[in-house]
Coordinates of C-alpha atoms in Angstrom, one line a residue:
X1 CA -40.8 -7.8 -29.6
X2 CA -43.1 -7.9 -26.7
X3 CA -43.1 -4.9 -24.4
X4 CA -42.6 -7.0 -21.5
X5 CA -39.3 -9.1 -22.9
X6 CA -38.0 -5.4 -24.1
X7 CA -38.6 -4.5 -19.8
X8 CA -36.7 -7.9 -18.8
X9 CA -33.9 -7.1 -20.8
X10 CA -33.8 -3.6 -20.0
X11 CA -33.6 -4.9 -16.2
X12 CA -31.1 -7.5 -16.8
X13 CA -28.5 -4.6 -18.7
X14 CA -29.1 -2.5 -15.9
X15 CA -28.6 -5.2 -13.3
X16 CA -25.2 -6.5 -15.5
X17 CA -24.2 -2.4 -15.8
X18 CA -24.1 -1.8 -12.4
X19 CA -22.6 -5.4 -11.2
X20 CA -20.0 -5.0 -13.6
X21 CA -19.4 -1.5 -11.6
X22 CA -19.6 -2.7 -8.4
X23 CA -16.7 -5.4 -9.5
X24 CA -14.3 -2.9 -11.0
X25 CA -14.3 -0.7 -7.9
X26 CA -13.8 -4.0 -6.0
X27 CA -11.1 -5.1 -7.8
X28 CA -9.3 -1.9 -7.4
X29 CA -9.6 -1.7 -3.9
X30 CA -8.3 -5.5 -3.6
X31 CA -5.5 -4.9 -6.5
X32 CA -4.6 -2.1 -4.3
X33 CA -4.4 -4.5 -1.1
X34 CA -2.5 -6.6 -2.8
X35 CA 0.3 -3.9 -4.0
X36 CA 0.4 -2.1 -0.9
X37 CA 0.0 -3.2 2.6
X38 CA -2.6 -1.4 3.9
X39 CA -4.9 -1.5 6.8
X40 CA -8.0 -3.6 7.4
X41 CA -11.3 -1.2 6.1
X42 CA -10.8 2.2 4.7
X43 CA -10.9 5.5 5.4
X44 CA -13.4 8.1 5.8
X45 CA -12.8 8.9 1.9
X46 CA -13.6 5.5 1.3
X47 CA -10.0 3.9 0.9
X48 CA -7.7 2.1 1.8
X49 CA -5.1 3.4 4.8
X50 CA -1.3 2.9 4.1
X51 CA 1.1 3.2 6.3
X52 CA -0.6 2.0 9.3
X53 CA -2.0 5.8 9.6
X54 CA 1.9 6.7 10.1
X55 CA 3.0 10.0 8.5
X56 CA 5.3 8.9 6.1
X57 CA 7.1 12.3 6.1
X58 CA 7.8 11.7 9.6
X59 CA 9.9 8.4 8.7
X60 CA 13.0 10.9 7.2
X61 CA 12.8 13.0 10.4
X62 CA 14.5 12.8 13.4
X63 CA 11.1 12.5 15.5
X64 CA 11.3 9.3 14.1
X65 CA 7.5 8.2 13.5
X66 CA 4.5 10.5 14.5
X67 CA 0.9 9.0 14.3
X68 CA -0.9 11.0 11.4
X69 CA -4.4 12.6 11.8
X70 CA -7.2 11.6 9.6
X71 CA -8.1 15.5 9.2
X72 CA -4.8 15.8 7.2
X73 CA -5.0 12.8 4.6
X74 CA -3.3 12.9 1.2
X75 CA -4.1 10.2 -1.4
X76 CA -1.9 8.3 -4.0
X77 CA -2.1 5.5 -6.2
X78 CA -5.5 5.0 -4.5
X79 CA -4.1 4.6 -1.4
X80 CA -4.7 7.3 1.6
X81 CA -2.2 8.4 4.1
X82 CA -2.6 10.4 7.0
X83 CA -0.3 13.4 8.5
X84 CA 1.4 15.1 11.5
X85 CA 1.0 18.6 10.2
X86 CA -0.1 20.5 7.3
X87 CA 3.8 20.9 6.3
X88 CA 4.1 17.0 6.2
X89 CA 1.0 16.4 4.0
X90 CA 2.4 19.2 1.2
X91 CA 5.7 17.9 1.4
X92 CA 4.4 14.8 0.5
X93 CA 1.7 15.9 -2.3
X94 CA 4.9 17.6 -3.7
X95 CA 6.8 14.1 -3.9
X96 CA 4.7 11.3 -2.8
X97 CA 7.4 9.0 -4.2
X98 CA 10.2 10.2 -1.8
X99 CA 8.3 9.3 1.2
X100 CA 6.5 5.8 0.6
X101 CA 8.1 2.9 1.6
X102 CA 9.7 0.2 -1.1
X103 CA 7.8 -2.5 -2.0
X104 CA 4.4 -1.0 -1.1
X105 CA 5.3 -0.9 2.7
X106 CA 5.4 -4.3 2.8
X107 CA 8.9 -5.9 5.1
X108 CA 11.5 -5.6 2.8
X109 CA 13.4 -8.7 4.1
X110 CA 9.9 -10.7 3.3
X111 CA 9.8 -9.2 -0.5
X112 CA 13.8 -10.6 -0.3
X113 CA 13.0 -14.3 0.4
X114 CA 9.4 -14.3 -1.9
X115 CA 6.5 -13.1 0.5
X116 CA 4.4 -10.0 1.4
X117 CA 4.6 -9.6 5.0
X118 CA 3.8 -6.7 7.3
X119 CA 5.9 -3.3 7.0
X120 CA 6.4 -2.3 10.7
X121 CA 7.3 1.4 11.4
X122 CA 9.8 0.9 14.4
X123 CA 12.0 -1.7 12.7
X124 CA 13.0 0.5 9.7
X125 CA 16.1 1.8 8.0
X126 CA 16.6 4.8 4.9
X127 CA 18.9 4.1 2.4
X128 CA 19.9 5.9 -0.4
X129 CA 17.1 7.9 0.3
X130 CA 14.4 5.2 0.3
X131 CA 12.5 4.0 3.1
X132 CA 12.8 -0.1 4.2
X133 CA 10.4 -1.7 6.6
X134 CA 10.8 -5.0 8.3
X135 CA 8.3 -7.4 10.3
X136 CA 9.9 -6.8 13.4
X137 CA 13.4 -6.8 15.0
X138 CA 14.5 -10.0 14.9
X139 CA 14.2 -9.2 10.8
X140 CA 16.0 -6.2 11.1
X141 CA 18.7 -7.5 12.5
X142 CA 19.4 -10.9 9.9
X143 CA 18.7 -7.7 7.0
X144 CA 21.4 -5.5 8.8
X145 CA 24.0 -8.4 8.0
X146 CA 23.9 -8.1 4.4
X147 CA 21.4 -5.0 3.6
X148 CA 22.8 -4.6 0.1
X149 CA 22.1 -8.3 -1.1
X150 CA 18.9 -7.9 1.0
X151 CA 17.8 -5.0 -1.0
X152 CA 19.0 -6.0 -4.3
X153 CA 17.2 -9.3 -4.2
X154 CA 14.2 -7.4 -3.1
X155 CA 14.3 -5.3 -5.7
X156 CA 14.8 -8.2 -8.2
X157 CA 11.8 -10.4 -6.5
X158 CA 9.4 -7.4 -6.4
X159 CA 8.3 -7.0 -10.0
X160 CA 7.2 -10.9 -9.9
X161 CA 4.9 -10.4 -6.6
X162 CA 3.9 -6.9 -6.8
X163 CA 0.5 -7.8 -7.8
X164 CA 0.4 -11.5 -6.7
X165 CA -2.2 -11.5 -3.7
X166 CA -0.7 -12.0 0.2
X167 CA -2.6 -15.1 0.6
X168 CA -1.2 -16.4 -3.0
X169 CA 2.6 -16.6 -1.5

């Protein structure tokens, strides 16, 4: 082989390696987007903010919600959250799972009738245990009629949308 068609194919792996990279690390940030409702851009680390930048711990308190900081940031499934105190972000790297929302944060009413829309902090409601957000309070309100067929039917809807993209429903 010529040495200059060995250097243009060298080029061209190297060029295919690190698109191929690039993609992958794309297409976990946006498969993440699309499981979890997160804010627009990311976070100092470099990902995605859930939650709004709410401290999740706070949500099961009776403060109700308390803005994290971004000096006290936990990660999980790829997904960073922020914290009111140093006590909120261990509780939650001790159980991360006890403290997200269902559904990814997403409203749980919206999961209910098919779509992924926007998890809002003030309309919420724990049951079980489990955190529930809802688009606003008109939401709340139609979910508080029936919140065990709401949740059931969410529950039943999620596995089939969970990684379907927002604009896709």
């Amino acid at each position: 082989m010529k040495p200059q068609l060995i250097k243009d194919i060298a080029n061209w792996a190297t060029i295919l390696t690190v698109a191929s990279a690039a993609t992958l690390t794309l297409a976990t940030w946006a498969y993440a987007a699309d499981e979890y409702n997160v804010v627009n851009g990311h976070t100092l680390a470099g990902q995605p903010l859930g939650l709004h930048g709410v401290d999740p711990v706070s949500m099961f308190g009776d403060q109700g919600p308390l803005t994290g900081d971004a000096s006290l940031t936990a990660s999980h499934d790829g997904i960073d959250y922020y914290f009111a105190s140093a006590a909120a972000k261990q509780a939650f790297e001790a159980s991360p799972t006890r403290y997200l929302p269902q559904f990814g944060g997403f409203c749980a009413f919206g999961v209910f009738v098919g779509k992924k829309l926007d998890g809002d902090v003030r309309y919420a409601d724990i049951v079980d245990g489990k955190l529930y957000l809802f688009v606003n309070a008109a939401i709340l309100a139609k979910y508080r009629e029936e919140p065990e067929a709401v949740i059931a039917g969410a529950n039943a809807k999620w596995p089939g949308i969970v990684n379907s993209p927002v604009s896709d429903l």
